[in-house]
Amino acid sequence: MALSREQVAMRVAQELKDGYYVNLGIGIPTLVANFVPKGIEVMLQSENGLLGMGPYPNEDQVDADMINAGKETVTAATGAAIFNSAESFAMIRGGHVDLTVLGAFEVDQQGNIASWMIPKKLIKGMGGAMDLVAGAQNIIVTMTHASKHGDSKLLETCSLPLTGVSCVKKIVTDLAVLEVKDGAFYLLERAPGVSVDEIINKTAGKLIVEGDIPEMQFAD
């Protein structure tokens, strides 16, 4: 079965390493804050000016003035810092973010990402995504493997306007974990109960499958 949004976030959280500075984009990436593995410390950055973002608040913790880039209420971890967006983007553009997790409409086999615009649809603009994909040392994309119409989102070449070029290193979809390298998608893991054949059928770009592909593992 395909992963839920929460399970995708749980799998992405396994990529976090002790001491990382991590930017979480709007949507599924923000859920990663709830699943940081025990025993490690990471500083989660929100581009609107919060370094040290904690999990989503309980009802009695809600503070309407404490929000993330998606305008959702959040908590602040011990040692958090609050600053203006200019300083936040100086941190991003200066290469001080170890990992960025963001959603996408499409990713292609060269690691290009299209995440900000669908032609003829009303948009607010690219936002900070272009800075994040250019400035972070590592990029992980979360998205559904295919659209609601069954069309693959992992393509030979992106059809939508690009956010960044040759920047995506890894993709976690509702069906699989894939690495982008050497002009291809390499299948690393599959969602529990999902067959390799299904992933092949729903991947339009060049897909490399080597040996037995393990199922994703989740902590209890």
PDB file of C-alpha atoms in Angstrom:
ATOM      1  CA  MET A   1       0.000   0.000   0.000  1.00  0.00           C
ATOM      2  CA  ALA A   2       1.085   3.556  -0.652  1.00  0.00           C
ATOM      3  CA  LEU A   3       2.428   5.485   2.312  1.00  0.00           C
ATOM      4  CA  SER A   4       0.374   8.109   4.113  1.00  0.00           C
ATOM      5  CA  ARG A   5       1.670  11.677   4.388  1.00  0.00           C
ATOM      6  CA  GLU A   6       2.797  10.929   7.943  1.00  0.00           C
ATOM      7  CA  GLN A   7       4.680   7.793   6.871  1.00  0.00           C
ATOM      8  CA  VAL A   8       6.480   9.712   4.142  1.00  0.00           C
ATOM      9  CA  ALA A   9       7.557  12.249   6.787  1.00  0.00           C
ATOM     10  CA  MET A  10       8.650   9.433   9.104  1.00  0.00           C
ATOM     11  CA  ARG A  11      10.867   7.980   6.366  1.00  0.00           C
ATOM     12  CA  VAL A  12      12.386  11.373   5.581  1.00  0.00           C
ATOM     13  CA  ALA A  13      13.138  11.855   9.286  1.00  0.00           C
ATOM     14  CA  GLN A  14      15.474   8.853   9.078  1.00  0.00           C
ATOM     15  CA  GLU A  15      17.724  10.968   6.844  1.00  0.00           C
ATOM     16  CA  LEU A  16      18.352  13.501   9.623  1.00  0.00           C
ATOM     17  CA  LYS A  17      21.759  13.445  11.268  1.00  0.00           C
ATOM     18  CA  ASP A  18      22.919  14.822  14.600  1.00  0.00           C
ATOM     19  CA  GLY A  19      23.851  18.488  14.353  1.00  0.00           C
ATOM     20  CA  TYR A  20      22.072  19.130  11.049  1.00  0.00           C
ATOM     21  CA  TYR A  21      20.507  22.484  10.202  1.00  0.00           C
ATOM     22  CA  VAL A  22      17.365  21.564   8.243  1.00  0.00           C
ATOM     23  CA  ASN A  23      14.815  23.622   6.327  1.00  0.00           C
ATOM     24  CA  LEU A  24      11.361  22.081   6.034  1.00  0.00           C
ATOM     25  CA  GLY A  25       9.141  23.252   3.185  1.00  0.00           C
ATOM     26  CA  ILE A  26       5.370  23.617   3.152  1.00  0.00           C
ATOM     27  CA  GLY A  27       3.205  20.481   3.130  1.00  0.00           C
ATOM     28  CA  ILE A  28       4.497  17.004   3.945  1.00  0.00           C
ATOM     29  CA  PRO A  29       7.993  18.306   4.870  1.00  0.00           C
ATOM     30  CA  THR A  30       6.630  20.258   7.851  1.00  0.00           C
ATOM     31  CA  LEU A  31       5.432  16.950   9.337  1.00  0.00           C
ATOM     32  CA  VAL A  32       9.055  15.805   9.653  1.00  0.00           C
ATOM     33  CA  ALA A  33       9.338  17.974  12.776  1.00  0.00           C
ATOM     34  CA  ASN A  34       7.098  15.480  14.588  1.00  0.00           C
ATOM     35  CA  PHE A  35       9.337  12.496  13.846  1.00  0.00           C
ATOM     36  CA  VAL A  36      12.909  13.564  14.640  1.00  0.00           C
ATOM     37  CA  PRO A  37      14.644  10.355  15.823  1.00  0.00           C
ATOM     38  CA  LYS A  38      15.450  10.065  19.500  1.00  0.00           C
ATOM     39  CA  GLY A  39      19.063  10.593  20.480  1.00  0.00           C
ATOM     40  CA  ILE A  40      19.909  13.244  17.899  1.00  0.00           C
ATOM     41  CA  GLU A  41      19.661  17.023  17.899  1.00  0.00           C
ATOM     42  CA  VAL A  42      18.774  18.963  14.776  1.00  0.00           C
ATOM     43  CA  MET A  43      17.926  22.614  14.316  1.00  0.00           C
ATOM     44  CA  LEU A  44      14.888  23.034  12.085  1.00  0.00           C
ATOM     45  CA  GLN A  45      14.808  26.298  10.182  1.00  0.00           C
ATOM     46  CA  SER A  46      11.722  28.077   8.884  1.00  0.00           C
ATOM     47  CA  GLU A  47      12.500  30.620   6.187  1.00  0.00           C
ATOM     48  CA  ASN A  48      10.258  33.251   7.769  1.00  0.00           C
ATOM     49  CA  GLY A  49      12.821  33.630  10.562  1.00  0.00           C
ATOM     50  CA  LEU A  50      12.764  30.799  13.103  1.00  0.00           C
ATOM     51  CA  LEU A  51      15.747  28.569  13.807  1.00  0.00           C
ATOM     52  CA  GLY A  52      14.891  25.805  16.258  1.00  0.00           C
ATOM     53  CA  MET A  53      11.373  24.845  15.227  1.00  0.00           C
ATOM     54  CA  GLY A  54       9.737  22.234  17.430  1.00  0.00           C
ATOM     55  CA  PRO A  55       6.818  19.860  16.824  1.00  0.00           C
ATOM     56  CA  TYR A  56       3.328  21.089  16.085  1.00  0.00           C
ATOM     57  CA  PRO A  57       1.728  22.514  19.256  1.00  0.00           C
ATOM     58  CA  ASN A  58      -0.878  20.834  21.394  1.00  0.00           C
ATOM     59  CA  GLU A  59      -4.088  22.823  21.882  1.00  0.00           C
ATOM     60  CA  ASP A  60      -2.777  24.456  25.075  1.00  0.00           C
ATOM     61  CA  GLN A  61       0.555  25.386  23.380  1.00  0.00           C
ATOM     62  CA  VAL A  62      -0.882  27.285  20.407  1.00  0.00           C
ATOM     63  CA  ASP A  63       0.587  30.763  19.987  1.00  0.00           C
ATOM     64  CA  ALA A  64      -0.848  32.616  16.996  1.00  0.00           C
ATOM     65  CA  ASP A  65       2.346  34.689  16.707  1.00  0.00           C
ATOM     66  CA  MET A  66       4.584  31.600  16.364  1.00  0.00           C
ATOM     67  CA  ILE A  67       4.172  30.363  12.783  1.00  0.00           C
ATOM     68  CA  ASN A  68       6.182  28.622  10.097  1.00  0.00           C
ATOM     69  CA  ALA A  69       6.552  29.597   6.433  1.00  0.00           C
ATOM     70  CA  GLY A  70       3.215  27.924   5.690  1.00  0.00           C
ATOM     71  CA  LYS A  71       1.483  30.125   8.292  1.00  0.00           C
ATOM     72  CA  GLU A  72       0.866  27.118  10.558  1.00  0.00           C
ATOM     73  CA  THR A  73       1.356  27.510  14.303  1.00  0.00           C
ATOM     74  CA  VAL A  74       4.489  25.801  15.601  1.00  0.00           C
ATOM     75  CA  THR A  75       6.543  25.515  18.774  1.00  0.00           C
ATOM     76  CA  ALA A  76      10.085  26.634  19.462  1.00  0.00           C
ATOM     77  CA  ALA A  77      12.703  24.162  20.680  1.00  0.00           C
ATOM     78  CA  THR A  78      15.139  24.881  23.489  1.00  0.00           C
ATOM     79  CA  GLY A  79      17.820  27.233  22.157  1.00  0.00           C
ATOM     80  CA  ALA A  80      15.667  28.568  19.318  1.00  0.00           C
ATOM     81  CA  ALA A  81      16.388  31.947  17.743  1.00  0.00           C
ATOM     82  CA  ILE A  82      13.954  34.329  16.042  1.00  0.00           C
ATOM     83  CA  PHE A  83      15.167  36.823  13.449  1.00  0.00           C
ATOM     84  CA  ASN A  84      13.993  38.629  10.333  1.00  0.00           C
ATOM     85  CA  SER A  85      13.614  37.047   6.904  1.00  0.00           C
ATOM     86  CA  ALA A  86      16.672  38.855   5.509  1.00  0.00           C
ATOM     87  CA  GLU A  87      18.890  37.079   8.043  1.00  0.00           C
ATOM     88  CA  SER A  88      17.042  33.829   7.371  1.00  0.00           C
ATOM     89  CA  PHE A  89      17.810  34.017   3.659  1.00  0.00           C
ATOM     90  CA  ALA A  90      21.391  35.070   4.337  1.00  0.00           C
ATOM     91  CA  MET A  91      21.721  31.778   6.207  1.00  0.00           C
ATOM     92  CA  ILE A  92      20.201  29.874   3.273  1.00  0.00           C
ATOM     93  CA  ARG A  93      22.161  31.670   0.541  1.00  0.00           C
ATOM     94  CA  GLY A  94      25.367  31.385   2.550  1.00  0.00           C
ATOM     95  CA  GLY A  95      25.221  27.597   2.411  1.00  0.00           C
ATOM     96  CA  HIS A  96      24.578  27.096   6.122  1.00  0.00           C
ATOM     97  CA  VAL A  97      21.617  24.735   5.673  1.00  0.00           C
ATOM     98  CA  ASP A  98      22.687  21.087   5.619  1.00  0.00           C
ATOM     99  CA  LEU A  99      19.427  19.675   4.301  1.00  0.00           C
ATOM    100  CA  THR A 100      16.314  21.038   2.638  1.00  0.00           C
ATOM    101  CA  VAL A 101      13.140  18.953   2.435  1.00  0.00           C
ATOM    102  CA  LEU A 102      10.513  20.258   0.033  1.00  0.00           C
ATOM    103  CA  GLY A 103       7.631  19.142  -2.118  1.00  0.00           C
ATOM    104  CA  ALA A 104       7.520  19.148  -5.912  1.00  0.00           C
ATOM    105  CA  PHE A 105       5.204  18.796  -8.891  1.00  0.00           C
ATOM    106  CA  GLU A 106       7.894  17.026 -10.923  1.00  0.00           C
ATOM    107  CA  VAL A 107      11.487  15.797 -10.662  1.00  0.00           C
ATOM    108  CA  ASP A 108      13.503  14.497 -13.588  1.00  0.00           C
ATOM    109  CA  GLN A 109      16.380  12.046 -13.919  1.00  0.00           C
ATOM    110  CA  GLN A 110      18.948  14.872 -14.024  1.00  0.00           C
ATOM    111  CA  GLY A 111      17.877  16.060 -10.568  1.00  0.00           C
ATOM    112  CA  ASN A 112      15.955  19.066 -11.897  1.00  0.00           C
ATOM    113  CA  ILE A 113      12.927  20.115  -9.854  1.00  0.00           C
ATOM    114  CA  ALA A 114       9.696  21.876 -10.786  1.00  0.00           C
ATOM    115  CA  SER A 115       7.865  22.935  -7.650  1.00  0.00           C
ATOM    116  CA  TRP A 116       6.394  26.387  -8.027  1.00  0.00           C
ATOM    117  CA  MET A 117       4.193  26.878 -11.071  1.00  0.00           C
ATOM    118  CA  ILE A 118       1.552  25.172 -13.167  1.00  0.00           C
ATOM    119  CA  PRO A 119       0.861  27.307 -16.256  1.00  0.00           C
ATOM    120  CA  LYS A 120      -2.563  29.008 -16.379  1.00  0.00           C
ATOM    121  CA  LYS A 121      -3.084  28.497 -12.642  1.00  0.00           C
ATOM    122  CA  LEU A 122      -2.999  31.351 -10.149  1.00  0.00           C
ATOM    123  CA  ILE A 123       0.274  31.391  -8.215  1.00  0.00           C
ATOM    124  CA  LYS A 124       1.818  33.538  -5.494  1.00  0.00           C
ATOM    125  CA  GLY A 125       5.338  33.250  -6.891  1.00  0.00           C
ATOM    126  CA  MET A 126       8.335  31.029  -6.408  1.00  0.00           C
ATOM    127  CA  GLY A 127       8.903  32.115  -2.825  1.00  0.00           C
ATOM    128  CA  GLY A 128      12.080  30.928  -1.158  1.00  0.00           C
ATOM    129  CA  ALA A 129      12.313  27.622  -3.003  1.00  0.00           C
ATOM    130  CA  MET A 130      14.845  28.856  -5.570  1.00  0.00           C
ATOM    131  CA  ASP A 131      17.192  29.968  -2.774  1.00  0.00           C
ATOM    132  CA  LEU A 132      16.740  26.727  -0.862  1.00  0.00           C
ATOM    133  CA  VAL A 133      17.519  24.438  -3.783  1.00  0.00           C
ATOM    134  CA  ALA A 134      20.552  26.553  -4.713  1.00  0.00           C
ATOM    135  CA  GLY A 135      21.938  27.076  -1.220  1.00  0.00           C
ATOM    136  CA  ALA A 136      21.380  23.819   0.685  1.00  0.00           C
ATOM    137  CA  GLN A 137      24.045  21.117   0.645  1.00  0.00           C
ATOM    138  CA  ASN A 138      21.493  18.326   0.259  1.00  0.00           C
ATOM    139  CA  ILE A 139      17.972  18.306  -1.218  1.00  0.00           C
ATOM    140  CA  ILE A 140      15.295  15.694  -0.500  1.00  0.00           C
ATOM    141  CA  VAL A 141      11.960  15.884  -2.306  1.00  0.00           C
ATOM    142  CA  THR A 142       8.704  14.462  -0.937  1.00  0.00           C
ATOM    143  CA  MET A 143       5.751  13.864  -3.233  1.00  0.00           C
ATOM    144  CA  THR A 144       3.316  11.331  -4.550  1.00  0.00           C
ATOM    145  CA  HIS A 145       4.883   9.075  -7.161  1.00  0.00           C
ATOM    146  CA  ALA A 146       2.091   9.785  -9.645  1.00  0.00           C
ATOM    147  CA  SER A 147      -0.666  12.345 -10.055  1.00  0.00           C
ATOM    148  CA  LYS A 148      -4.292  11.658  -9.199  1.00  0.00           C
ATOM    149  CA  HIS A 149      -4.725  10.850 -12.894  1.00  0.00           C
ATOM    150  CA  GLY A 150      -1.960   8.214 -12.722  1.00  0.00           C
ATOM    151  CA  ASP A 151       0.685  10.250 -14.559  1.00  0.00           C
ATOM    152  CA  SER A 152       4.238   9.820 -13.302  1.00  0.00           C
ATOM    153  CA  LYS A 153       5.908  12.740 -11.534  1.00  0.00           C
ATOM    154  CA  LEU A 154       9.380  11.195 -11.990  1.00  0.00           C
ATOM    155  CA  LEU A 155      10.228  12.130 -15.546  1.00  0.00           C
ATOM    156  CA  GLU A 156      12.929  11.990 -18.173  1.00  0.00           C
ATOM    157  CA  THR A 157      12.646  15.775 -18.467  1.00  0.00           C
ATOM    158  CA  CYS A 158      10.487  18.142 -16.394  1.00  0.00           C
ATOM    159  CA  SER A 159       7.629  19.685 -18.367  1.00  0.00           C
ATOM    160  CA  LEU A 160       6.900  22.513 -15.926  1.00  0.00           C
ATOM    161  CA  PRO A 161       9.005  25.642 -15.245  1.00  0.00           C
ATOM    162  CA  LEU A 162      12.048  24.702 -13.166  1.00  0.00           C
ATOM    163  CA  THR A 163      12.784  25.784  -9.623  1.00  0.00           C
ATOM    164  CA  GLY A 164      16.329  24.422  -9.636  1.00  0.00           C
ATOM    165  CA  VAL A 165      18.717  22.517 -11.877  1.00  0.00           C
ATOM    166  CA  SER A 166      20.624  19.312 -11.037  1.00  0.00           C
ATOM    167  CA  CYS A 167      20.063  19.785  -7.312  1.00  0.00           C
ATOM    168  CA  VAL A 168      17.860  16.920  -6.078  1.00  0.00           C
ATOM    169  CA  LYS A 169      19.774  14.093  -4.409  1.00  0.00           C
ATOM    170  CA  LYS A 170      16.996  11.889  -3.045  1.00  0.00           C
ATOM    171  CA  ILE A 171      13.234  11.483  -3.408  1.00  0.00           C
ATOM    172  CA  VAL A 172      10.797   9.922  -0.948  1.00  0.00           C
ATOM    173  CA  THR A 173       7.417   9.210  -2.526  1.00  0.00           C
ATOM    174  CA  ASP A 174       4.383   7.335  -1.287  1.00  0.00           C
ATOM    175  CA  LEU A 175       5.769   4.273  -3.115  1.00  0.00           C
ATOM    176  CA  ALA A 176       9.557   4.398  -2.894  1.00  0.00           C
ATOM    177  CA  VAL A 177      12.868   5.934  -1.877  1.00  0.00           C
ATOM    178  CA  LEU A 178      15.037   6.845  -4.845  1.00  0.00           C
ATOM    179  CA  GLU A 179      18.474   8.372  -5.335  1.00  0.00           C
ATOM    180  CA  VAL A 180      19.193  10.636  -8.288  1.00  0.00           C
ATOM    181  CA  LYS A 181      22.620  10.122  -9.850  1.00  0.00           C
ATOM    182  CA  ASP A 182      24.293   9.605 -13.210  1.00  0.00           C
ATOM    183  CA  GLY A 183      21.203  10.743 -15.082  1.00  0.00           C
ATOM    184  CA  ALA A 184      18.841   8.175 -13.597  1.00  0.00           C
ATOM    185  CA  PHE A 185      16.633   7.290 -10.651  1.00  0.00           C
ATOM    186  CA  TYR A 186      18.084   4.475  -8.535  1.00  0.00           C
ATOM    187  CA  LEU A 187      15.502   2.529  -6.553  1.00  0.00           C
ATOM    188  CA  LEU A 188      16.679   2.109  -2.946  1.00  0.00           C
ATOM    189  CA  GLU A 189      13.562   1.063  -1.017  1.00  0.00           C
ATOM    190  CA  ARG A 190       9.899   0.349  -1.645  1.00  0.00           C
ATOM    191  CA  ALA A 191       6.883   1.010   0.542  1.00  0.00           C
ATOM    192  CA  PRO A 192       5.611  -2.035   2.455  1.00  0.00           C
ATOM    193  CA  GLY A 193       3.432  -4.125   0.165  1.00  0.00           C
ATOM    194  CA  VAL A 194       4.368  -2.182  -2.971  1.00  0.00           C
ATOM    195  CA  SER A 195       5.930  -4.231  -5.760  1.00  0.00           C
ATOM    196  CA  VAL A 196       8.947  -3.228  -7.827  1.00  0.00           C
ATOM    197  CA  ASP A 197       6.803  -3.668 -10.944  1.00  0.00           C
ATOM    198  CA  GLU A 198       4.336  -1.026  -9.738  1.00  0.00           C
ATOM    199  CA  ILE A 199       7.184   1.430  -9.170  1.00  0.00           C
ATOM    200  CA  ILE A 200       8.611   0.679 -12.621  1.00  0.00           C
ATOM    201  CA  ASN A 201       5.211   1.230 -14.230  1.00  0.00           C
ATOM    202  CA  LYS A 202       4.745   4.573 -12.464  1.00  0.00           C
ATOM    203  CA  THR A 203       8.229   5.944 -13.191  1.00  0.00           C
ATOM    204  CA  ALA A 204       8.492   7.661 -16.579  1.00  0.00           C
ATOM    205  CA  GLY A 205      12.190   8.529 -16.280  1.00  0.00           C
ATOM    206  CA  LYS A 206      15.145   6.142 -16.437  1.00  0.00           C
ATOM    207  CA  LEU A 207      14.908   3.832 -13.421  1.00  0.00           C
ATOM    208  CA  ILE A 208      17.749   1.578 -12.259  1.00  0.00           C
ATOM    209  CA  VAL A 209      16.784  -1.457 -10.179  1.00  0.00           C
ATOM    210  CA  GLU A 210      19.730  -3.406  -8.799  1.00  0.00           C
ATOM    211  CA  GLY A 211      19.232  -6.630  -6.849  1.00  0.00           C
ATOM    212  CA  ASP A 212      16.512  -7.192  -4.282  1.00  0.00           C
ATOM    213  CA  ILE A 213      14.862  -3.948  -3.190  1.00  0.00           C
ATOM    214  CA  PRO A 214      14.072  -3.927   0.546  1.00  0.00           C
ATOM    215  CA  GLU A 215      10.886  -2.589   2.066  1.00  0.00           C
ATOM    216  CA  MET A 216      11.100   0.584   4.122  1.00  0.00           C
ATOM    217  CA  GLN A 217      11.451   0.063   7.848  1.00  0.00           C
ATOM    218  CA  PHE A 218       9.733   2.198  10.448  1.00  0.00           C
ATOM    219  CA  ALA A 219      10.534   2.358  14.154  1.00  0.00           C
ATOM    220  CA  ASP A 220       7.833   1.183  16.540  1.00  0.00           C
TER     221      ASP A 220
END
